[in-house]
CSV table of C-alpha atoms and ligand atoms in Angstrom, one decimal:
chain,number,residue,atom,x,y,z
A,1,MET,CA,102.5,10.4,9.8
A,2,HIS,CA,105.1,9.9,7.4
A,3,HIS,CA,103.6,9.6,4.1
A,4,SER,CA,106.8,8.9,2.3
A,5,LYS,CA,106.8,5.4,4.3
A,6,PHE,CA,103.3,4.6,2.8
A,7,THR,CA,104.4,2.2,0.1
A,8,ARG,CA,102.0,-0.3,-1.7
A,9,ARG,CA,103.4,-3.0,0.7
A,10,ASN,CA,102.7,-0.8,3.7
A,11,PHE,CA,99.4,0.0,2.4
A,12,LEU,CA,98.4,-3.6,2.1
A,13,ARG,CA,100.2,-4.6,5.4
A,14,ALA,CA,98.1,-1.9,7.2
A,15,GLY,CA,95.1,-3.7,5.9
A,16,THR,CA,96.3,-7.1,6.6
A,17,LEU,CA,96.9,-6.2,10.2
A,18,THR,CA,93.6,-4.5,10.8
A,19,ALA,CA,91.7,-7.2,8.7
A,20,PHE,CA,92.9,-9.8,11.3
A,21,GLY,CA,90.4,-8.5,13.7
A,22,SER,CA,87.4,-8.6,11.4
A,23,VAL,CA,88.3,-12.3,10.9
A,24,LEU,CA,88.2,-12.8,14.7
A,25,ALA,CA,84.8,-11.1,15.0
A,26,THR,CA,83.2,-13.3,12.0
A,27,LYS,CA,84.5,-16.4,13.7
A,28,SER,CA,83.3,-15.5,17.1
A,29,SER,CA,80.0,-14.6,15.9
A,30,LEU,CA,79.8,-17.8,13.4
A,31,GLY,CA,80.9,-19.9,16.3
A,32,GLN,CA,78.3,-18.5,18.5
A,33,LYS,CA,75.8,-21.1,19.9
A,34,THR,CA,72.4,-20.1,18.5
A,35,THR,CA,69.8,-21.4,20.9
A,36,ILE,CA,66.4,-22.4,19.7
A,37,TYR,CA,63.8,-20.5,21.7
A,38,ASP,CA,60.2,-20.9,22.3
A,39,ASP,CA,58.1,-17.9,21.4
A,40,SER,CA,57.5,-17.1,24.9
A,41,GLU,CA,61.3,-16.3,25.5
A,42,ILE,CA,61.3,-13.7,22.8
A,43,PRO,CA,60.8,-10.1,24.1
A,44,LYS,CA,57.6,-8.5,22.7
A,45,ILE,CA,57.7,-5.0,20.9
A,46,LYS,CA,56.9,-2.4,23.5
A,47,GLU,CA,56.5,0.8,21.3
A,48,TYR,CA,54.7,1.7,18.2
A,49,ARG,CA,54.8,5.0,16.3
A,50,LYS,CA,52.7,6.9,13.9
A,51,PHE,CA,54.3,6.3,10.6
A,52,GLY,CA,53.8,9.7,8.8
A,53,LYS,CA,50.8,9.8,6.4
A,54,THR,CA,50.6,6.0,5.8
A,55,GLY,CA,48.0,5.5,8.5
A,56,PHE,CA,50.0,2.7,10.1
A,57,GLU,CA,51.6,2.6,13.6
A,58,VAL,CA,54.9,0.7,13.2
A,59,SER,CA,57.1,-1.0,15.7
A,60,ASP,CA,59.9,0.8,16.8
A,61,ILE,CA,62.2,-2.2,15.6
A,62,SER,CA,61.5,-3.7,12.5
A,63,SER,CA,62.9,-6.5,10.3
A,64,GLY,CA,65.5,-5.5,7.6
A,65,ASN,CA,66.2,-7.7,4.7
A,66,PRO,CA,65.2,-11.0,6.1
A,67,SER,CA,67.3,-14.2,5.6
A,68,ASN,CA,65.6,-16.9,7.7
A,69,GLU,CA,61.9,-17.8,7.6
A,70,ALA,CA,61.7,-19.1,11.4
A,71,VAL,CA,63.5,-15.7,12.5
A,72,LEU,CA,61.0,-13.6,10.6
A,73,LYS,CA,58.2,-15.5,11.9
A,74,ALA,CA,59.3,-15.1,15.3
A,75,LEU,CA,59.6,-11.4,14.8
A,76,LEU,CA,56.2,-11.0,13.5
A,77,LYS,CA,54.8,-13.0,16.5
A,78,SER,CA,56.6,-10.6,18.8
A,79,GLY,CA,54.9,-7.5,17.3
A,80,VAL,CA,57.3,-6.6,14.5
A,81,ASN,CA,55.0,-5.2,11.9
A,82,LEU,CA,57.4,-3.7,9.2
A,83,ILE,CA,59.7,-5.8,6.9
A,84,ASP,CA,62.0,-4.0,4.4
A,85,THR,CA,63.0,-5.9,1.2
A,86,GLY,CA,63.9,-5.0,-2.4
A,87,GLU,CA,64.2,-6.8,-5.5
A,88,ALA,CA,67.9,-6.7,-5.5
A,89,TYR,CA,68.4,-8.6,-2.2
A,90,GLY,CA,69.3,-12.0,-2.9
A,91,ASN,CA,68.3,-11.7,-6.4
A,92,GLY,CA,64.6,-11.7,-5.3
A,93,ASN,CA,65.0,-14.5,-2.7
A,94,SER,CA,64.4,-12.0,0.2
A,95,GLU,CA,60.9,-11.3,-1.3
A,96,ARG,CA,60.2,-15.0,-2.0
A,97,LEU,CA,61.1,-15.6,1.6
A,98,ILE,CA,58.7,-13.0,2.9
A,99,GLY,CA,56.0,-14.3,0.7
A,100,GLU,CA,56.2,-17.8,2.2
A,101,VAL,CA,56.1,-16.3,5.8
A,102,ILE,CA,53.2,-13.8,5.5
A,103,LYS,CA,50.9,-16.3,4.0
A,104,ASP,CA,50.3,-17.4,7.9
A,105,PHE,CA,49.8,-13.8,9.0
A,106,ASP,CA,47.1,-11.2,8.5
A,107,ARG,CA,48.4,-9.3,5.5
A,108,SER,CA,46.6,-6.0,6.4
A,109,SER,CA,48.7,-5.8,9.7
A,110,ILE,CA,52.1,-5.9,8.1
A,111,PHE,CA,53.8,-3.0,6.2
A,112,ILE,CA,56.2,-4.2,3.4
A,113,ASN,CA,58.7,-1.8,2.0
A,114,SER,CA,60.2,-3.0,-1.3
A,115,LYS,CA,62.6,-1.1,-3.5
A,116,LEU,CA,63.7,-0.9,-7.3
A,117,TYR,CA,67.2,-0.1,-8.1
A,118,THR,CA,68.5,1.7,-11.2
A,119,GLU,CA,72.1,3.0,-11.6
A,120,LYS,CA,71.1,6.3,-13.5
A,121,ALA,CA,67.5,6.1,-14.8
A,122,PHE,CA,64.6,3.6,-15.1
A,123,PRO,CA,64.6,2.5,-18.8
A,124,SER,CA,60.7,2.7,-19.3
A,125,LYS,CA,57.5,3.1,-17.6
A,126,GLN,CA,56.6,-0.5,-18.7
A,127,GLU,CA,59.7,-2.1,-17.1
A,128,VAL,CA,59.0,-0.5,-13.8
A,129,ILE,CA,55.5,-1.9,-14.1
A,130,ASP,CA,56.8,-5.4,-14.9
A,131,ARG,CA,59.5,-5.3,-12.2
A,132,THR,CA,56.9,-4.2,-9.5
A,133,ASN,CA,54.5,-7.1,-10.7
A,134,GLN,CA,57.5,-9.4,-10.3
A,135,CYS,CA,58.0,-8.1,-6.9
A,136,LEU,CA,54.3,-8.9,-6.1
A,137,GLU,CA,54.5,-12.4,-7.4
A,138,ARG,CA,57.5,-13.1,-5.3
A,139,LEU,CA,55.9,-11.7,-2.2
A,140,GLN,CA,52.6,-13.6,-3.1
A,141,THR,CA,50.6,-10.4,-2.2
A,142,ASP,CA,48.4,-7.9,-4.1
A,143,TYR,CA,50.2,-4.8,-3.2
A,144,VAL,CA,53.1,-3.4,-1.4
A,145,ASP,CA,52.6,-0.7,1.3
A,146,CYS,CA,55.7,1.3,0.0
A,147,MET,CA,57.9,0.9,-3.2
A,148,GLN,CA,61.2,2.9,-3.0
A,149,ILE,CA,63.7,4.1,-5.4
A,150,HIS,CA,66.7,1.8,-4.1
A,151,SER,CA,69.8,3.7,-2.9
A,152,ALA,CA,69.2,7.1,-4.7
A,153,GLU,CA,72.4,8.4,-5.4
A,154,ASN,CA,71.6,11.9,-6.7
A,155,THR,CA,68.6,14.2,-6.8
A,156,ALA,CA,68.0,13.8,-10.5
A,157,ILE,CA,66.7,10.0,-9.8
A,158,LEU,CA,63.9,11.4,-7.6
A,159,LYS,CA,62.3,13.1,-10.7
A,160,ASP,CA,62.7,9.8,-13.0
A,161,GLU,CA,59.7,10.1,-15.3
A,162,ALA,CA,59.5,6.3,-16.1
A,163,PHE,CA,59.3,5.6,-12.1
A,164,HIS,CA,56.9,8.1,-11.5
A,165,SER,CA,54.5,7.5,-14.5
A,166,ALA,CA,54.5,3.8,-13.5
A,167,MET,CA,53.7,4.3,-9.9
A,168,GLU,CA,51.0,6.7,-10.7
A,169,GLN,CA,49.3,3.7,-12.7
A,170,LEU,CA,50.2,1.0,-10.0
A,171,LYS,CA,48.8,3.3,-7.2
A,172,LYS,CA,45.5,3.5,-9.0
A,173,GLU,CA,45.4,-0.4,-9.6
A,174,GLY,CA,45.9,-0.7,-5.8
A,175,LYS,CA,49.3,-2.4,-6.3
A,176,VAL,CA,51.5,0.4,-4.6
A,177,ARG,CA,50.1,2.3,-1.6
A,178,HIS,CA,53.1,4.8,-1.0
A,179,LEU,CA,56.3,5.9,-2.7
A,180,GLY,CA,59.7,6.3,-1.0
A,181,VAL,CA,63.3,6.5,-1.3
A,182,SER,CA,66.3,4.9,0.4
A,183,CYS,CA,69.7,6.8,0.4
A,184,HIS,CA,73.3,6.1,1.8
A,185,GLY,CA,74.7,9.3,0.0
A,186,SER,CA,76.0,10.1,-3.2
A,187,ASN,CA,77.8,8.3,-6.1
A,188,TRP,CA,80.4,11.1,-6.3
A,189,ALA,CA,82.0,9.8,-9.5
A,190,TYR,CA,79.0,11.3,-11.2
A,191,ASN,CA,78.3,14.2,-9.0
A,192,THR,CA,80.4,15.5,-6.2
A,193,GLU,CA,77.9,18.1,-4.9
A,194,GLU,CA,75.3,15.4,-3.9
A,195,SER,CA,75.2,14.0,-0.2
A,196,LEU,CA,72.8,12.1,1.8
A,197,ASP,CA,70.8,15.2,3.4
A,198,LYS,CA,70.8,17.0,0.0
A,199,ILE,CA,69.2,14.1,-1.7
A,200,MET,CA,66.9,13.4,1.2
A,201,LEU,CA,65.8,16.9,1.5
A,202,ALA,CA,65.0,17.2,-2.2
A,203,ALA,CA,62.9,14.1,-1.9
A,204,ILE,CA,61.0,15.8,0.8
A,205,GLU,CA,60.6,18.9,-1.3
A,206,ASP,CA,59.5,16.9,-4.4
A,207,GLY,CA,56.3,15.9,-2.3
A,208,ARG,CA,55.6,12.5,-3.8
A,209,PHE,CA,57.6,10.5,-1.2
A,210,ASP,CA,56.0,9.3,1.9
A,211,VAL,CA,58.7,7.1,3.5
A,212,LEU,CA,62.5,7.9,3.5
A,213,LEU,CA,64.9,5.2,4.6
A,214,LEU,CA,68.3,6.7,5.6
A,215,ALA,CA,71.6,5.9,7.3
A,216,TYR,CA,71.3,7.2,10.9
A,217,ASN,CA,73.5,6.8,14.1
A,218,PHE,CA,75.2,8.6,16.7
A,219,MET,CA,78.4,9.1,14.5
A,220,ASN,CA,76.6,10.7,11.6
A,221,ALA,CA,74.0,12.5,13.9
A,222,GLU,CA,74.2,15.9,12.3
A,223,ILE,CA,73.4,14.7,8.9
A,224,GLY,CA,70.9,12.4,9.9
A,225,GLU,CA,69.1,14.6,12.5
A,226,LYS,CA,68.8,17.4,9.7
A,227,VAL,CA,66.8,15.0,7.5
A,228,LEU,CA,64.7,13.7,10.4
A,229,GLU,CA,63.7,16.9,11.4
A,230,ALA,CA,62.6,17.8,8.3
A,231,CYS,CA,60.6,14.7,7.8
A,232,ASP,CA,58.9,15.4,11.0
A,233,LYS,CA,57.9,18.9,9.8
A,234,ASN,CA,56.4,17.4,6.6
A,235,ASN,CA,54.8,14.4,8.2
A,236,ILE,CA,57.2,11.9,6.3
A,237,ALA,CA,57.5,8.5,7.7
A,238,THR,CA,61.3,7.5,8.5
A,239,LEU,CA,63.0,4.1,8.5
A,240,ILE,CA,66.6,3.9,9.8
A,241,MET,CA,69.4,1.7,8.7
A,242,LYS,CA,73.2,1.4,9.6
A,243,SER,CA,72.2,2.3,13.2
A,244,ASN,CA,75.2,1.0,14.9
A,245,PRO,CA,78.7,2.0,14.0
A,246,VAL,CA,80.4,0.5,17.0
A,247,TYR,CA,82.4,-2.2,15.5
A,248,ILE,CA,85.9,-1.2,14.7
A,249,TYR,CA,86.6,-0.8,18.4
A,250,GLY,CA,86.9,-4.2,19.4
A,251,LEU,CA,88.3,-5.2,16.0
A,252,MET,CA,91.2,-3.0,16.3
A,253,GLU,CA,91.7,-3.7,20.2
A,254,GLY,CA,91.9,-7.4,19.3
A,255,ARG,CA,94.7,-6.7,16.7
A,256,VAL,CA,96.6,-4.4,18.9
A,257,ASN,CA,96.8,-7.0,21.6
A,258,LYS,CA,97.8,-9.7,19.1
A,259,LEU,CA,100.4,-7.6,17.8
A,260,ASN,CA,101.9,-7.0,21.1
A,261,GLU,CA,101.6,-10.8,22.1
A,262,GLN,CA,103.5,-11.9,18.8
A,263,GLU,CA,106.1,-9.2,19.1
A,264,GLU,CA,105.9,-8.9,15.2
A,265,GLU,CA,108.1,-6.5,13.5
A,266,ILE,CA,106.0,-3.9,11.8
A,267,ASP,CA,106.9,-1.1,9.6
A,268,GLU,CA,107.0,2.6,10.7
A,269,TYR,CA,103.7,3.8,9.3
A,270,THR,CA,101.8,0.9,10.6
A,271,GLN,CA,103.5,1.3,14.0
A,272,ALA,CA,102.7,4.9,14.1
A,273,PHE,CA,99.1,4.2,13.3
A,274,PHE,CA,98.7,1.5,16.1
A,275,ASP,CA,100.3,3.7,18.7
A,276,LYS,CA,98.0,6.3,18.2
A,277,TYR,CA,95.1,3.9,18.1
A,278,LYS,CA,96.2,2.3,21.5
A,279,ILE,CA,96.7,5.5,23.2
A,280,MET,CA,93.1,6.7,22.0
A,281,ASN,CA,91.7,3.2,23.0
A,282,ASP,CA,93.3,3.2,26.5
A,283,HIS,CA,91.8,6.7,27.0
A,284,ALA,CA,88.4,5.7,26.0
A,285,ARG,CA,88.4,2.5,28.3
A,286,GLU,CA,89.2,4.7,31.2
A,287,PHE,CA,86.1,7.1,30.5
A,288,PHE,CA,84.0,4.2,29.5
A,289,LYS,CA,84.7,2.8,33.1
A,290,ASP,CA,83.2,6.0,34.7
A,291,PHE,CA,79.9,5.6,32.6
A,292,GLY,CA,79.5,2.1,33.9
A,293,VAL,CA,80.4,0.8,30.4
A,294,THR,CA,82.8,-2.2,30.4
A,295,GLU,CA,82.1,-4.2,27.3
A,296,GLU,CA,81.5,-3.4,23.7
A,297,LYS,CA,78.2,-5.0,23.7
A,298,GLU,CA,76.9,-2.4,26.3
A,299,LEU,CA,78.3,0.3,23.8
A,300,MET,CA,76.4,-1.3,20.9
A,301,GLU,CA,73.3,-1.3,23.0
A,302,ALA,CA,73.7,2.5,23.9
A,303,ALA,CA,74.2,3.0,20.1
A,304,SER,CA,70.9,1.3,19.3
A,305,LYS,CA,69.1,3.1,22.1
A,306,TYR,CA,70.3,6.4,20.8
A,307,VAL,CA,68.4,5.9,17.6
A,308,LEU,CA,65.4,4.4,19.3
A,309,SER,CA,65.2,7.4,21.5
A,310,ASN,CA,64.6,9.9,18.7
A,311,ASN,CA,60.9,9.8,18.2
A,312,SER,CA,61.3,11.2,14.7
A,313,ALA,CA,63.2,8.0,13.6
A,314,HIS,CA,59.9,5.9,13.4
A,315,SER,CA,61.5,2.4,13.1
A,316,THR,CA,64.9,1.1,13.0
A,317,LEU,CA,65.6,-1.8,10.6
A,318,TRP,CA,67.6,-4.8,11.9
A,319,ASP,CA,68.9,-7.7,9.6
A,320,PHE,CA,68.2,-10.4,12.2
A,321,SER,CA,69.8,-13.5,11.3
A,322,ASN,CA,69.3,-15.8,14.3
A,323,PHE,CA,67.2,-16.1,17.6
A,324,ASP,CA,69.9,-14.6,19.8
A,325,GLU,CA,69.9,-11.4,17.7
A,326,VAL,CA,66.2,-11.4,18.1
A,327,THR,CA,66.2,-11.6,21.8
A,328,ARG,CA,69.0,-9.1,22.2
A,329,MET,CA,67.6,-6.4,20.1
A,330,LEU,CA,63.7,-6.8,20.8
A,331,LYS,CA,64.4,-6.3,24.5
A,332,LEU,CA,65.6,-2.8,23.6
A,333,SER,CA,62.1,-1.9,22.1
A,334,GLY,CA,60.7,1.1,24.0
A,335,GLN,CA,63.9,1.8,25.8
A,336,LYS,CA,65.4,5.1,25.8
A,337,ILE,CA,69.0,6.1,26.1
A,338,SER,CA,70.2,7.0,29.5
A,339,LYS,CA,72.5,10.1,30.5
A,340,GLN,CA,75.4,7.8,31.2
A,341,GLU,CA,75.0,6.0,28.0
A,342,LYS,CA,75.0,9.2,26.0
A,343,LEU,CA,78.3,10.4,27.8
A,344,ALA,CA,79.7,6.8,26.9
A,345,LEU,CA,78.9,7.4,23.2
A,346,ASN,CA,80.2,10.9,23.2
A,347,THR,CA,83.4,9.6,24.6
A,348,TYR,CA,83.5,6.9,21.9
A,349,LYS,CA,83.0,9.4,19.2
A,350,GLN,CA,85.6,11.8,20.7
A,351,HIS,CA,88.2,9.0,20.9
A,352,MET,CA,87.4,6.5,18.1
A,353,GLY,CA,85.7,8.9,15.7
A,354,GLN,CA,88.7,8.6,13.2
A,355,PHE,CA,88.1,5.0,12.8
A,356,ALA,CA,84.5,5.6,11.6
A,357,CYS,CA,83.7,7.2,8.1
A,358,ARG,CA,80.3,8.7,8.5
A,359,ILE,CA,77.7,7.0,6.3
A,360,GLY,CA,76.3,9.6,3.9
A,361,CYS,CA,79.2,12.0,3.9
A,362,ASN,CA,81.0,12.9,0.9
A,363,ALA,CA,83.2,15.7,2.1
A,364,CYS,CA,86.5,14.3,1.0
A,365,HIS,CA,85.4,13.1,-2.2
A,366,SER,CA,86.3,16.1,-4.4
A,367,ALA,CA,89.7,16.1,-3.0
A,368,CYS,CA,90.7,12.7,-4.4
A,369,PRO,CA,92.4,12.8,-7.7
A,370,GLU,CA,91.7,9.3,-8.5
A,371,LYS,CA,87.7,9.6,-7.7
A,372,ILE,CA,87.9,6.8,-5.2
A,373,PRO,CA,84.5,6.3,-3.8
A,374,VAL,CA,85.7,6.5,-0.4
A,375,ASN,CA,82.5,6.5,1.6
A,376,LYS,CA,80.8,3.7,-0.6
A,377,ILE,CA,84.0,1.4,0.0
A,378,LEU,CA,83.9,2.0,3.6
A,379,ARG,CA,80.1,1.4,3.6
A,380,TYR,CA,80.8,-2.0,1.8
A,381,ASN,CA,83.3,-2.8,4.6
A,382,TYR,CA,80.6,-2.1,7.3
A,383,TYR,CA,78.5,-4.8,5.5
A,384,PHE,CA,81.6,-7.0,5.7
A,385,THR,CA,82.4,-6.4,9.4
A,386,ALA,CA,79.3,-5.1,11.2
A,387,LYS,CA,76.7,-6.8,9.5
A,388,ARG,CA,78.7,-10.0,8.6
A,389,GLN,CA,77.6,-10.0,5.0
A,390,GLU,CA,80.8,-10.8,3.6
A,391,LYS,CA,79.5,-12.3,0.2
A,392,ARG,CA,77.4,-9.1,-0.4
A,393,ALA,CA,80.3,-6.8,0.3
A,394,ILE,CA,82.8,-8.8,-1.9
A,395,ALA,CA,80.4,-8.8,-4.7
A,396,LYS,CA,79.8,-5.1,-4.4
A,397,PHE,CA,83.5,-4.4,-4.0
A,398,ALA,CA,84.3,-6.3,-7.3
A,399,GLN,CA,81.6,-4.5,-9.1
A,400,LEU,CA,83.1,-1.0,-8.6
A,401,LYS,CA,84.0,0.8,-11.4
A,402,SER,CA,86.5,2.9,-10.1
A,403,LYS,CA,90.1,2.0,-9.4
A,404,LYS,CA,90.8,-0.2,-6.3
A,405,PRO,CA,92.5,1.7,-3.1
A,406,ALA,CA,95.5,-0.6,-3.4
A,407,GLU,CA,96.1,0.4,-6.9
A,408,VAL,CA,96.4,4.3,-6.3
A,409,CYS,CA,96.4,5.1,-2.3
A,410,SER,CA,100.0,3.8,-1.6
A,411,THR,CA,101.5,6.5,-3.8
A,412,CYS,CA,99.1,9.2,-2.8
A,413,GLU,CA,99.7,12.0,-0.1
A,414,GLY,CA,96.4,11.2,1.3
A,415,PHE,CA,94.3,14.1,-0.1
A,416,CYS,CA,91.1,12.6,1.4
A,417,GLU,CA,92.5,12.3,5.0
A,418,LYS,CA,93.4,16.1,4.9
A,419,ALA,CA,89.8,16.8,3.5
A,420,CYS,CA,88.1,14.9,6.0
A,421,PRO,CA,86.3,17.2,8.7
A,422,PHE,CA,86.1,14.3,11.1
A,423,GLY,CA,89.8,13.4,10.9
A,424,VAL,CA,89.1,9.9,9.7
A,425,SER,CA,92.3,7.6,9.2
A,426,THR,CA,90.9,7.0,5.4
A,427,ARG,CA,93.9,5.2,4.1
A,428,SER,CA,94.2,2.8,6.8
A,429,LEU,CA,90.5,2.1,6.7
A,430,LEU,CA,90.5,1.7,2.9
A,431,ALA,CA,93.6,-0.9,3.3
A,432,MET,CA,91.5,-2.9,5.7
A,433,ALA,CA,88.6,-2.8,3.3
A,434,GLN,CA,90.5,-3.8,0.4
A,435,ASN,CA,92.1,-6.7,2.3
A,436,ASN,CA,88.7,-7.9,3.6
A,437,MET,CA,86.8,-7.7,0.3
A,438,GLU,CA,89.3,-8.7,-2.4
A,439,ILE,CA,89.5,-12.2,-0.8
A,440,LEU,CA,87.5,-13.8,-3.5
A,441,THR,CA,88.0,-11.3,-6.4
B,1,LIG,S1,94.6,8.1,-0.4
B,1,LIG,FE1,92.6,9.0,-0.6
B,1,LIG,S2,92.9,10.9,-1.9
B,1,LIG,FE2,94.6,9.5,-2.3
B,1,LIG,S3,94.0,8.3,-4.0
B,1,LIG,FE3,93.4,7.1,-2.0
B,1,LIG,S4,91.2,7.7,-1.8
B,1,LIG,FE4,92.1,9.1,-3.2
B,2,LIG,S1,86.5,9.7,5.2
B,2,LIG,FE1,85.6,11.7,6.2
B,2,LIG,S2,85.1,13.1,4.7
B,2,LIG,FE2,85.4,11.1,3.6
B,2,LIG,S3,83.3,10.4,3.5
B,2,LIG,FE3,84.2,9.6,5.4
B,2,LIG,S4,83.6,10.9,7.0
B,2,LIG,FE4,83.4,11.9,5.0
């Protein structure tokens, strides 16, 4: 790789090129015909799992932040019995939507997990109480099954005095039944030593949290499984997010093909990047055939089954936005990953691992002289591309307090890439992320 060729123009160009694929993916998903199903066509949940100390048995697949009343109703009718939300989702609209839907269901049969966010510390006990009461009002319910600290970025927040004293009172009043923590990893600008596993293991050690929500998938298996094992030993309930990192494969493949068709003149850095990608892609495709996997969809299903097959991962959250997704995902309930599918995922990891930043990792952060939150930016890009939550991703990217990659990465040697133990092509991915998410900023 010739770093000297990595000028600002090239940096943005690398992003423009790879961003093309994500636009394609978005269009194809938006253009997808959404069929209206009757209830009998939607698969039923096949497996329920003991949910730590909560006394609940939860569906192995659950509702992430819901965005559509009809879809949420269909999920509940199909046996999904856990809904994840948070005051920050849609400025409370997620909780309002849930409130409207659960009125028609038996409240005691549904586990509602909500969250309160703070950047560094909760201002006061009273504020936490007030915000929890507002959550309950929006949810039109007397209690939440679990209230979590949203996106804990360091271990200090786990001991927050205002949060815990408020929760002690709210538990006595019957308004909150369990406490929990969600975590994507650290905000390294504040503390480079914190990581997803460190924060989650500290939450278990603390002893006051009954439900942990973490990013876990076959790409970050080492980090996730360390936490899940500890949860198992301590009878802590677990919820999984970001379970499917298979998205960059198709996006980049589409772009490589397009470049070849257009016979575009491209710069040296970009050419080198894509040549490398194409070789790996071609190798991977050969291997996939051996495992009976021919389409990206099959790989994505295998990724979901990888998580579903781990009994310590009690329920996997999915942000269902339409009936097609409901049908596609719910049919995986109760399924286990096959040996062939496992081999296909290993091959994907081996060949395409450099295109996926491991959620929860922060191993390269201390190497960056500009304090760019690499993991956070690439997670926002995951929202943009894989979850198709473009507005949310763009808003989060705009709120970053750090410099943006385009301001500094073009003149940097790429210390993050050298420090990454997984060999992730960080600068190209950051360029893609910047191009995706700066659209409206
Ligand atoms: S290329 Fe990597 S190390 Fe350099 S400024 Fe950008 S994020 Fe930081
Ligand atoms: S680029 Fe590599 S080291 Fe940096 S956060 Fe991602 S996976 Fe970890």
